[in-house]
XYZ file of C-alpha atoms in Angstrom:
91
model
C -18.818 -6.150 44.861
C -21.629 -5.670 42.225
C -22.282 -2.018 43.139
C -18.562 -1.281 42.927
C -18.431 -2.791 39.437
C -21.359 -0.594 38.498
C -19.787 2.708 39.451
C -16.447 1.809 37.832
C -18.477 0.751 34.691
C -20.407 4.208 34.632
C -17.186 6.270 35.251
C -15.420 4.302 32.573
C -18.477 5.072 30.163
C -18.431 8.605 31.083
C -14.496 9.195 30.709
C -14.326 7.447 27.269
C -16.336 10.227 25.347
C -14.740 12.716 27.205
C -11.223 11.293 26.373
C -12.057 11.087 22.803
C -13.416 14.576 22.497
C -10.252 15.775 24.129
C -8.083 14.084 21.811
C -10.143 15.196 18.745
C -10.405 18.807 19.819
C -6.453 18.732 20.544
C -5.771 17.242 17.099
C -8.071 19.649 15.505
C -6.319 22.506 17.387
C -2.678 21.639 16.278
C -3.636 20.979 12.690
C -5.749 24.126 12.501
C -3.073 26.282 14.056
C -0.375 24.568 11.675
C -2.487 25.276 8.466
C -3.051 28.919 9.504
C 0.478 29.669 10.172
C 1.525 28.078 6.923
C -1.052 29.820 4.975
C 0.186 32.952 6.675
C 3.709 32.638 5.691
C 3.216 31.906 2.120
C 5.084 34.580 0.076
C 2.294 36.162 -1.668
C 0.190 36.546 1.252
C 2.781 37.928 3.714
C 3.409 41.096 1.413
C -0.358 41.561 1.779
C -0.328 41.082 5.458
C 2.431 43.495 6.078
C 1.171 46.085 3.628
C 0.238 49.339 5.120
C -3.131 50.548 4.976
C -3.943 54.063 3.336
C -5.304 55.304 6.749
C -2.372 53.958 8.578
C 0.063 55.620 5.818
C -1.859 58.824 6.171
C -1.533 58.834 9.758
C 2.189 58.065 9.872
C 2.943 60.811 7.546
C 0.875 63.366 9.875
C 2.673 61.996 12.709
C 6.153 62.475 11.103
C 5.351 65.998 10.081
C 4.028 66.819 13.693
C 7.412 65.303 14.911
C 9.487 67.594 12.879
C 7.389 70.637 13.668
C 7.598 69.848 17.536
C 11.311 69.442 17.188
C 11.624 72.861 15.426
C 9.270 74.274 18.482
C 11.324 72.690 21.050
C 14.654 74.374 19.278
C 12.873 77.812 19.448
C 11.946 77.322 23.025
C 15.486 76.322 23.959
C 16.929 79.404 22.064
C 14.336 81.786 23.860
C 15.310 80.254 27.322
C 19.092 80.443 26.404
C 18.598 84.153 25.467
C 16.771 85.104 28.545
C 19.253 83.131 30.694
C 21.945 85.100 28.874
C 20.293 88.445 29.231
C 19.105 87.845 32.627
C 22.545 86.564 33.735
C 24.357 89.780 32.527
C 22.259 92.045 34.855
């Protein structure tokens, strides 16, 4: 019985600090997450977070221009294809 009591006491002494740390870490994690989310959603910082950087704006503009050019190129390719189908279909 004495040996069993020592084992139980040792296990208890090992588990108490681990349990305390578990609850402290979870409490800190939840409060930190809440604090970060609340500071993120403040009106003044939300606009700053959502603002487009100059590099991204430039790249978006370039891609939009490329999209327009590719659409025009596709229209030309389709016209040429349709013309070739029309002229070869008449032979």
